[in-house]
mmCIF file of C-alpha atoms in Angstrom:
data_model
loop_
_atom_site.group_PDB
_atom_site.id
_atom_site.type_symbol
_atom_site.label_atom_id
_atom_site.label_comp_id
_atom_site.label_asym_id
_atom_site.label_seq_id
_atom_site.Cartn_x
_atom_site.Cartn_y
_atom_site.Cartn_z
ATOM 1 C CA MET A 1 31.797 -26.251 -5.640
ATOM 2 C CA PRO A 2 30.406 -27.168 -9.068
ATOM 3 C CA LEU A 3 28.543 -24.435 -10.909
ATOM 4 C CA ALA A 4 25.370 -26.575 -11.005
ATOM 5 C CA MET A 5 25.283 -26.630 -7.215
ATOM 6 C CA LEU A 6 25.731 -22.872 -7.039
ATOM 7 C CA VAL A 7 22.951 -22.272 -9.537
ATOM 8 C CA SER A 8 20.547 -24.739 -7.934
ATOM 9 C CA GLY A 9 21.152 -23.187 -4.528
ATOM 10 C CA ALA A 10 20.564 -19.702 -5.887
ATOM 11 C CA THR A 11 17.192 -20.603 -7.391
ATOM 12 C CA SER A 12 15.660 -22.462 -4.442
ATOM 13 C CA ALA A 13 12.664 -20.812 -2.804
ATOM 14 C CA GLN A 14 14.083 -20.604 0.681
ATOM 15 C CA LYS A 15 13.162 -17.796 3.013
ATOM 16 C CA LEU A 16 15.926 -15.534 4.187
ATOM 17 C CA PRO A 17 16.808 -15.742 7.862
ATOM 18 C CA ALA A 18 15.369 -13.018 10.050
ATOM 19 C CA ALA A 19 17.495 -9.880 9.971
ATOM 20 C CA SER A 20 18.997 -8.585 13.153
ATOM 21 C CA ALA A 21 18.075 -4.965 13.603
ATOM 22 C CA VAL A 22 21.045 -2.633 13.719
ATOM 23 C CA ARG A 23 20.844 -0.288 16.673
ATOM 24 C CA PHE A 24 21.057 3.427 15.952
ATOM 25 C CA GLU A 25 20.744 6.551 17.964
ATOM 26 C CA GLU A 26 17.096 7.530 18.395
ATOM 27 C CA THR A 27 17.873 10.884 16.761
ATOM 28 C CA ASP A 28 18.949 9.042 13.580
ATOM 29 C CA THR A 29 15.694 7.108 13.310
ATOM 30 C CA THR A 30 13.661 10.223 14.109
ATOM 31 C CA ALA A 31 15.482 12.144 11.371
ATOM 32 C CA VAL A 32 14.767 9.350 8.860
ATOM 33 C CA MET A 33 11.074 9.332 9.797
ATOM 34 C CA ASP A 34 10.709 13.138 9.599
ATOM 35 C CA PRO A 35 10.260 13.347 5.792
ATOM 36 C CA ILE A 36 7.935 10.325 5.791
ATOM 37 C CA ASN A 37 5.722 11.877 8.458
ATOM 38 C CA ALA A 38 5.793 15.193 6.558
ATOM 39 C CA ILE A 39 4.680 13.409 3.370
ATOM 40 C CA PHE A 40 1.738 11.842 5.232
ATOM 41 C CA ALA A 41 0.764 15.258 6.641
ATOM 42 C CA ALA A 42 0.944 16.837 3.164
ATOM 43 C CA VAL A 43 -1.196 14.075 1.638
ATOM 44 C CA GLU A 44 -3.758 14.450 4.415
ATOM 45 C CA LYS A 45 -4.024 18.171 3.586
ATOM 46 C CA GLY A 46 -3.938 17.588 -0.166
ATOM 47 C CA ASP A 47 -0.769 19.710 -0.420
ATOM 48 C CA ALA A 48 1.256 18.459 -3.389
ATOM 49 C CA ALA A 49 3.774 21.319 -3.282
ATOM 50 C CA THR A 50 4.781 20.502 0.282
ATOM 51 C CA LEU A 51 4.971 16.787 -0.504
ATOM 52 C CA LEU A 52 7.473 17.476 -3.290
ATOM 53 C CA THR A 53 9.863 19.234 -0.878
ATOM 54 C CA TYR A 54 10.457 15.917 0.933
ATOM 55 C CA VAL A 55 11.196 13.720 -2.093
ATOM 56 C CA TYR A 56 13.502 13.487 -5.065
ATOM 57 C CA PRO A 57 11.047 14.399 -7.869
ATOM 58 C CA ASP A 58 12.515 11.846 -10.285
ATOM 59 C CA GLY A 59 12.229 9.072 -7.710
ATOM 60 C CA ARG A 60 9.413 6.547 -8.094
ATOM 61 C CA VAL A 61 6.159 5.629 -6.417
ATOM 62 C CA THR A 62 5.251 2.045 -7.259
ATOM 63 C CA ALA A 63 2.072 0.284 -6.133
ATOM 64 C CA SER A 64 1.357 -3.412 -6.515
ATOM 65 C CA GLY A 65 -1.934 -5.083 -5.699
ATOM 66 C CA THR A 66 -5.565 -4.057 -5.473
ATOM 67 C CA ARG A 67 -6.447 -0.392 -5.112
ATOM 68 C CA SER A 68 -9.716 0.983 -3.729
ATOM 69 C CA ALA A 69 -11.456 0.996 -7.113
ATOM 70 C CA GLY A 70 -10.828 -2.760 -7.353
ATOM 71 C CA VAL A 71 -8.145 -2.228 -10.002
ATOM 72 C CA ASN A 72 -5.390 -4.823 -9.827
ATOM 73 C CA GLY A 73 -1.803 -4.622 -11.058
ATOM 74 C CA ILE A 74 1.283 -2.453 -10.876
ATOM 75 C CA ARG A 75 1.317 1.315 -11.204
ATOM 76 C CA SER A 76 4.620 3.185 -11.230
ATOM 77 C CA GLU A 77 5.166 6.902 -11.667
ATOM 78 C CA ASN A 78 7.634 9.561 -10.608
ATOM 79 C CA TRP A 79 6.868 11.771 -7.623
ATOM 80 C CA ARG A 80 5.817 14.701 -9.830
ATOM 81 C CA GLU A 81 3.227 12.520 -11.569
ATOM 82 C CA PHE A 82 2.042 11.144 -8.221
ATOM 83 C CA ALA A 83 1.738 14.662 -6.782
ATOM 84 C CA LYS A 84 -0.695 15.699 -9.525
ATOM 85 C CA ARG A 85 -3.305 13.512 -7.812
ATOM 86 C CA ILE A 86 -2.703 15.045 -4.377
ATOM 87 C CA THR A 87 -5.423 17.676 -3.967
ATOM 88 C CA PRO A 88 -7.631 18.756 -1.055
ATOM 89 C CA ALA A 89 -10.565 16.927 -2.687
ATOM 90 C CA ALA A 90 -8.542 13.696 -2.957
ATOM 91 C CA ALA A 91 -6.916 13.915 0.494
ATOM 92 C CA PHE A 92 -6.613 10.756 2.585
ATOM 93 C CA GLU A 93 -5.195 9.696 5.930
ATOM 94 C CA GLU A 94 -2.408 7.114 6.014
ATOM 95 C CA ARG A 95 -1.242 5.660 9.299
ATOM 96 C CA ILE A 96 1.717 3.350 9.788
ATOM 97 C CA THR A 97 2.611 0.957 12.593
ATOM 98 C CA ASP A 98 5.894 -0.429 13.896
ATOM 99 C CA PRO A 99 8.269 0.818 11.201
ATOM 100 C CA ALA A 100 11.478 -1.179 10.743
ATOM 101 C CA ILE A 101 14.267 1.316 10.051
ATOM 102 C CA GLU A 102 17.698 0.453 8.707
ATOM 103 C CA ILE A 103 20.417 3.063 8.192
ATOM 104 C CA ASP A 104 23.840 2.753 6.614
ATOM 105 C CA GLY A 105 25.610 6.083 6.290
ATOM 106 C CA ASP A 106 23.605 8.237 3.881
ATOM 107 C CA VAL A 107 21.132 5.501 2.873
ATOM 108 C CA ALA A 108 18.101 4.392 4.863
ATOM 109 C CA MET A 109 15.181 2.024 4.418
ATOM 110 C CA VAL A 110 11.822 1.982 6.190
ATOM 111 C CA TRP A 111 9.451 -1.009 5.978
ATOM 112 C CA THR A 112 6.082 -0.630 7.666
ATOM 113 C CA ARG A 113 2.463 -1.767 7.680
ATOM 114 C CA PHE A 114 -0.014 0.957 6.648
ATOM 115 C CA MET A 115 -3.735 1.633 6.587
ATOM 116 C CA VAL A 116 -5.426 4.320 4.475
ATOM 117 C CA ARG A 117 -8.717 5.922 5.436
ATOM 118 C CA LYS A 118 -10.868 8.185 3.298
ATOM 119 C CA ALA A 119 -13.692 10.079 4.980
ATOM 120 C CA GLY A 120 -12.999 8.037 8.119
ATOM 121 C CA LYS A 121 -13.516 4.656 6.420
ATOM 122 C CA VAL A 122 -10.797 2.079 5.760
ATOM 123 C CA ASN A 123 -9.920 2.291 2.075
ATOM 124 C CA ASN A 124 -6.913 -0.018 1.671
ATOM 125 C CA CYS A 125 -3.909 -1.379 3.521
ATOM 126 C CA GLY A 126 -0.593 -3.111 2.936
ATOM 127 C CA PHE A 127 3.108 -2.497 3.454
ATOM 128 C CA ASP A 128 5.183 0.556 2.548
ATOM 129 C CA HIS A 129 8.864 0.377 1.633
ATOM 130 C CA PHE A 130 10.615 3.762 1.572
ATOM 131 C CA ASP A 131 14.216 4.275 0.563
ATOM 132 C CA LEU A 132 15.823 7.530 1.565
ATOM 133 C CA ILE A 133 19.024 9.415 0.817
ATOM 134 C CA HIS A 134 20.783 11.814 3.195
ATOM 135 C CA GLU A 135 22.228 14.748 1.273
ATOM 136 C CA ASN A 136 23.387 18.162 2.468
ATOM 137 C CA GLY A 137 22.241 17.347 6.001
ATOM 138 C CA VAL A 138 18.676 16.401 4.970
ATOM 139 C CA TRP A 139 16.908 13.059 4.526
ATOM 140 C CA LYS A 140 14.658 12.840 1.460
ATOM 141 C CA VAL A 141 12.600 9.976 0.080
ATOM 142 C CA MET A 142 13.924 8.631 -3.203
ATOM 143 C CA ASN A 143 11.393 5.852 -3.781
ATOM 144 C CA LEU A 144 8.245 4.402 -2.277
ATOM 145 C CA SER A 145 7.043 0.918 -3.182
ATOM 146 C CA PHE A 146 3.943 -0.503 -1.556
ATOM 147 C CA SER A 147 1.588 -3.421 -1.621
ATOM 148 C CA SER A 148 -2.117 -2.663 -1.557
ATOM 149 C CA ARG A 149 -5.227 -4.667 -0.759
ATOM 150 C CA ILE A 150 -8.810 -3.854 0.098
ATOM 151 C CA THR A 151 -9.561 -6.919 2.254
ATOM 152 C CA ASP A 152 -8.291 -8.058 5.655
ATOM 153 C CA CYS A 153 -7.363 -4.509 6.656
ATOM 154 C CA GLY A 154 -8.916 -4.497 10.105
ATOM 155 C CA GLY A 155 -10.563 -1.333 11.057
#
């Protein structure tokens, strides 16, 4: 196949075919979700120290989109920097629905819709993408990337 055909095919804006979910034991998916659920519980309490026990501190938290203050763009920071903003006064509730979980050995990925509420009111929503590493018998979150918007969040 000529190189021009390879290049033109690689740059077309075609959607990928739907992925077929790989079936895993329920205990595997539960173990992958455990640190994510613990992070949400820590954020809801404003407990930065607990949050940091479930992540790799040098991993990244990257947000893209519109945040509650109407600020648009990309913000990326390591987990330690992110945790500085997790306080009881800044606590919020994040709920996810229908997570898609993929696991391959000691690497896992979770993709899920989320909604954030502050003081009971919808603040923002979007999609979370977590990547996790299994080390020494424990799953920890390496990175979190998420989209964020303040419209069309439902309620």
